[in-house]
Tab-separated table of C-alpha atoms in Angstrom:
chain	number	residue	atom	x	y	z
A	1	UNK	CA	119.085	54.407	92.727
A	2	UNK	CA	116.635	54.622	95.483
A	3	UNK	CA	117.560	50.837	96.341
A	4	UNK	CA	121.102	51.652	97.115
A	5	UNK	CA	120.734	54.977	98.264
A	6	UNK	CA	117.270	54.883	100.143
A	7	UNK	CA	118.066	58.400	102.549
A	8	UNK	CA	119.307	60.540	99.455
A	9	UNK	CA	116.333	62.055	98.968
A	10	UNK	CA	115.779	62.388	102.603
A	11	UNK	CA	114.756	66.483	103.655
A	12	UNK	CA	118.255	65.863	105.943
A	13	UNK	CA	120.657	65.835	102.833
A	14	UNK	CA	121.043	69.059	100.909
A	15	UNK	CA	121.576	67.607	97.486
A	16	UNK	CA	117.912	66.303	97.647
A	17	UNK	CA	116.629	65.298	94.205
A	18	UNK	CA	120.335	66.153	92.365
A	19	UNK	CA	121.612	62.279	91.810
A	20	UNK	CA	119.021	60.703	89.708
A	21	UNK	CA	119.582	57.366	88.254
A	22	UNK	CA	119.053	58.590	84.634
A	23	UNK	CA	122.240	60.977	85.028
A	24	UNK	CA	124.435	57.979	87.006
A	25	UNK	CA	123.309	55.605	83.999
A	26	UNK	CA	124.419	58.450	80.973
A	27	UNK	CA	127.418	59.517	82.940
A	28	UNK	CA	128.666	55.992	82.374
A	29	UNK	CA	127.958	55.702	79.163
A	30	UNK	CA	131.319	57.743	78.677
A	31	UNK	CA	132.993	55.005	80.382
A	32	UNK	CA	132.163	52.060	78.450
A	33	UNK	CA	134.668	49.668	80.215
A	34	UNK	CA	132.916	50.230	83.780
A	35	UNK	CA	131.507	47.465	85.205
A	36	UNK	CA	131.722	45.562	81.855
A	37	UNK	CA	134.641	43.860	81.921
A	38	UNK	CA	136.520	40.867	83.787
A	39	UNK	CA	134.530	38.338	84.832
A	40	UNK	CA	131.072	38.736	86.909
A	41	UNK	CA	132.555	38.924	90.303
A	42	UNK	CA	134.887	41.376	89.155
A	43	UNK	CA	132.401	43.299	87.645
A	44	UNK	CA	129.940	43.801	90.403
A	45	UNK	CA	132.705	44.553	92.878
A	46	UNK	CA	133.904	47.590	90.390
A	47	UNK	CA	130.563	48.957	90.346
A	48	UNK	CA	130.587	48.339	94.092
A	49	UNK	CA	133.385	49.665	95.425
A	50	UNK	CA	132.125	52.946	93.165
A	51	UNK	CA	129.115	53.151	94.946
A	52	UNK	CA	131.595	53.108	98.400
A	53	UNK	CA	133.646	55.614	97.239
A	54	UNK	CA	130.493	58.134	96.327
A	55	UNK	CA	128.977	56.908	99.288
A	56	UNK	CA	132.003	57.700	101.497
A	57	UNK	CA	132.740	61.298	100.122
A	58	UNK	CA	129.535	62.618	100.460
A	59	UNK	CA	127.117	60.847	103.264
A	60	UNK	CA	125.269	62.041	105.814
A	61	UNK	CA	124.820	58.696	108.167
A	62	UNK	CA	125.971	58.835	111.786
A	63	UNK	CA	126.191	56.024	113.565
A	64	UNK	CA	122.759	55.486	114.923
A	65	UNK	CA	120.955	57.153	111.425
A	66	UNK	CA	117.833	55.296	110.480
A	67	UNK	CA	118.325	52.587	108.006
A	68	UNK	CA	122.207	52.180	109.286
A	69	UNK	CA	124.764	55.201	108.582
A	70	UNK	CA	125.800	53.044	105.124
A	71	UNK	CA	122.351	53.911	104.024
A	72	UNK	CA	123.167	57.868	103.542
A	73	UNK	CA	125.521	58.434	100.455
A	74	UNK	CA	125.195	60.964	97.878
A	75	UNK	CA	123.490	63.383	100.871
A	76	UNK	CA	125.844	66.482	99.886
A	77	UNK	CA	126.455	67.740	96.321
A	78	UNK	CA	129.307	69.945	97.618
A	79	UNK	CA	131.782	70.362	100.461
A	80	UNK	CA	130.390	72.130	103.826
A	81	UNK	CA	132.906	74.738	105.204
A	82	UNK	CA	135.555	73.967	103.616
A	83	UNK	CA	138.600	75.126	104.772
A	84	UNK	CA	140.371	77.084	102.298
A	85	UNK	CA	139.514	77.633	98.446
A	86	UNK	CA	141.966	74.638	97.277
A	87	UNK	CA	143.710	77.020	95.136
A	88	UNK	CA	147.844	75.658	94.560
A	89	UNK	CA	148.746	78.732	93.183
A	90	UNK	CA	152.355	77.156	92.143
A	91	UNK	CA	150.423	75.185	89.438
A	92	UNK	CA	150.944	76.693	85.854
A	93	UNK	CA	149.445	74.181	84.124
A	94	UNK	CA	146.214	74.448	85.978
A	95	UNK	CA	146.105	78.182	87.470
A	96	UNK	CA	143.144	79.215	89.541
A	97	UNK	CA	140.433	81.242	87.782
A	98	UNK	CA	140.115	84.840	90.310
A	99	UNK	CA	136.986	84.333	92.420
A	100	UNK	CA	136.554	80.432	92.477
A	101	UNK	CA	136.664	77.894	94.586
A	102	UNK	CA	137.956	74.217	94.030
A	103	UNK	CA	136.626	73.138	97.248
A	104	UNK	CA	135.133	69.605	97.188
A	105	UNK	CA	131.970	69.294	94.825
A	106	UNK	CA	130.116	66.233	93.123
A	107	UNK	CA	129.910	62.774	94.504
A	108	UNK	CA	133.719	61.826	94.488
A	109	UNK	CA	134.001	65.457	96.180
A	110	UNK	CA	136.291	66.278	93.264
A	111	UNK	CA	138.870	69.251	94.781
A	112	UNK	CA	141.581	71.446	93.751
A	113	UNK	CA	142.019	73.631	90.796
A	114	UNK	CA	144.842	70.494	89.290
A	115	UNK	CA	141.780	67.959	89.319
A	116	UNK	CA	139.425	70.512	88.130
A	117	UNK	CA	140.959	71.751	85.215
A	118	UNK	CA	141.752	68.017	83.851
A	119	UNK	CA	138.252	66.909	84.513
A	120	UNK	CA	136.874	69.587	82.748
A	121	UNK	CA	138.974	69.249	79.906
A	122	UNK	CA	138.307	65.477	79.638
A	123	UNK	CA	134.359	66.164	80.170
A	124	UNK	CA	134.100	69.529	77.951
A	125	UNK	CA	133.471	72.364	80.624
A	126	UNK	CA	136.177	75.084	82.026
A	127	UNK	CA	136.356	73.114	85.313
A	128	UNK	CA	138.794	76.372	86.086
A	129	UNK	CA	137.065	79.360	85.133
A	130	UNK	CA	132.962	77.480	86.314
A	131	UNK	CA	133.566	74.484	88.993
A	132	UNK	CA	130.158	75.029	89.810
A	133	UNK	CA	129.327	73.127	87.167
A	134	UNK	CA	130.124	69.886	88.940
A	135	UNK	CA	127.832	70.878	92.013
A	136	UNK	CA	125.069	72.239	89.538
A	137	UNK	CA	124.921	69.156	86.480
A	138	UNK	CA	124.551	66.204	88.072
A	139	UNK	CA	125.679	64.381	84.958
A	140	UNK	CA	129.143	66.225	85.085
A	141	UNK	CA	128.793	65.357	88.799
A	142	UNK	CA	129.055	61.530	88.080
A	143	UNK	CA	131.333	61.634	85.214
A	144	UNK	CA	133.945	63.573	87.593
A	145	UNK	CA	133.814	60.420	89.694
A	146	UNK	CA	134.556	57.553	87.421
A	147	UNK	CA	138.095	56.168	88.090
A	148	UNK	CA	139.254	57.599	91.419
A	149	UNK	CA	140.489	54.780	94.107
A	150	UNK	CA	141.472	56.078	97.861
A	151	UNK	CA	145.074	55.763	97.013
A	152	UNK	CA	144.607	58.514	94.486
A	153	UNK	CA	142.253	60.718	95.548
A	154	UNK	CA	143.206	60.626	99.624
A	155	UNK	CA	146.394	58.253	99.423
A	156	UNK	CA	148.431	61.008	101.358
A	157	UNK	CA	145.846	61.111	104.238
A	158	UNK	CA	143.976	57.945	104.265
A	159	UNK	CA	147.001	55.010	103.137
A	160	UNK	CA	149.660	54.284	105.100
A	161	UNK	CA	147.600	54.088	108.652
A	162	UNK	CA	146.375	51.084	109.804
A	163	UNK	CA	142.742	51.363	111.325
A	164	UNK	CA	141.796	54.525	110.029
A	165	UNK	CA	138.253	55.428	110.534
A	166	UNK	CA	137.962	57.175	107.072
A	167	UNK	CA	138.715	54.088	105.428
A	168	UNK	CA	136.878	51.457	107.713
A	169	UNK	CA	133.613	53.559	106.457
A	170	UNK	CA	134.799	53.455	102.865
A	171	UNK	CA	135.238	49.373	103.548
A	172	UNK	CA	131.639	49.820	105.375
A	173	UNK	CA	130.012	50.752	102.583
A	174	UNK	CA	132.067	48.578	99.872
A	175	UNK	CA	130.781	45.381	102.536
A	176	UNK	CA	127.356	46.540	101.581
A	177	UNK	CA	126.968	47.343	98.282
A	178	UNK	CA	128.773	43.708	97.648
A	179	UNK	CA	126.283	42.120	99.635
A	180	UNK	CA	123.579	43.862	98.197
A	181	UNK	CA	125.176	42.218	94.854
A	182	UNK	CA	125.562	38.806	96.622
A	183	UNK	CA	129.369	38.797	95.872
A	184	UNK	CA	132.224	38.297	98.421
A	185	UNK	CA	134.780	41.451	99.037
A	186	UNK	CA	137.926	39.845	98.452
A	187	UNK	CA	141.131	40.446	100.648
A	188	UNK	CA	143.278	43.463	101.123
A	189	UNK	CA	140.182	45.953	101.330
A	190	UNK	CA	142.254	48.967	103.112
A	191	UNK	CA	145.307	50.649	101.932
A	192	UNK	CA	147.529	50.429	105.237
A	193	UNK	CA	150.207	48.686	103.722
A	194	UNK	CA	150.204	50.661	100.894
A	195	UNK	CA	152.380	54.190	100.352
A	196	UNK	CA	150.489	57.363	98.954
A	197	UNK	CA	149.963	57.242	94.723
C-alpha cells in the first residue's frame, strides 16, 4: 500500500504501522463483488474512489505537505477531539453501551452508536459494548469501510453545497488514485446537486 499511501507510515501520522496491505487485501475478501465487477474502467474507479474516501476521512496532508497533501491518507486510526461521544440516545435499536464512545474510528472514520452496532453485527464484534475494536484491528478497520459513498456517510453536511472544500479534497484524491490507475474520472464527481441519502 506504500505506493498509494507513501506518508502513512510517516512518524507525523499516529496510526503508523496499523493499515497494512495484508489486512486491506483480507478485509475484502468479505466483499467479493469489490472491484470485480462491471467492466475494467468501472472497476478501477470503485477501488479508486475507495481509496478517496479512506484517504479523505483520515489524512494528514496540508496543503504544502511533502509529496502533495493527496499523498497523506490513512494518517489517523481514530478521530482527534472529537466533539461529543456520538451517543443518539433516542435510538432503541442501537442503544449506547455506558462508558463508550462512537466517535469517529477506522479509515472511513466510522461514527455513532447506529453505524456501530450494524457494523459490528455484520462483521461479528459488539461494535456497541467494544468500538475500540475498529481503532485497535485493522482488519475490522477496513471491513467497516467497504460500501460507504459521501451521500451516505456525510450527505447531510457535505451534498447539497456547491464548492465545498470537504468534497473538492475527496474529488482530489479520487483524481489521483484514477490517474495512478490510468483511467479517466467520469462526470458528476461532487454531490451538489444531489439532496442528503
Amino acid at each position: 500500500m506504500a505506493f498509494s499511501f507513501p506518508s502513512k507510515d510517516n512518524n507525523a501520522c499516529p496510526a503508523r504501522n496499523f493499515y497494512t496491505y495484508d489486512s486491506f487485501i483480507n478485509a475484502s475478501k468479505r466483499f467479493p463483488r469489490f472491484g470485480t465487477t462491471g467492466s475494467p474502467t468501472m472497476r478501477k474507479r470503485e477501488i479508486a474512489a475507495f481509496l478517496a474516501q479512506i484517504s479523505h476521512e483520515t489524512t494528514g496532508g496540508w496543503a504544502t505537505a511533502p509529496d502533495g497533501p493527496y499523498a497523506w491518507g490513512l494518517c489517523f486510526k481514530e478521530e482527534i477531539s472529537p466533539q461529543s461521544h456520538y451517543c443518539d440516545s433516542t435510538n432503541t435499536q442501537w442503544p449506547c453501551y455506558p462508558g463508550q464512545s462512537y466517535k469517529g474510528r477506522g479509515p472511513i472514520q466510522l461514527s455513532w452508536n447506529y453505524n456501530y452496532g450494524p457494523a459490528g453485527k455484520a462483521l461479528g464484534f459488539d461494535g456497541l459494548r467494544n468500538p475500540d475494536v475498529v481503532s485497535n484491528n485493522s482488519l475490522f478497520a477496513f471491513q467497516t469501510g467497504y460500501g460507504f459513498v459521501t451521500n451516505i456517510i456525510n450527505g447531510g453536511l457535505e451534498c447539497g453545497i456547491p464548492d465545498d472544500s470537504r468534497v473538492n479534497d475527496r474529488i482530489g484524491y479520487f483524481q489521483r488514485y484514477a490517474t495512478m490507475f490510468n483511467v479517466g474520472t467520469g462526470p458528476n464527481l461532487d454531490c451538489a446537486n444531489q439532496k442528503s441519502f
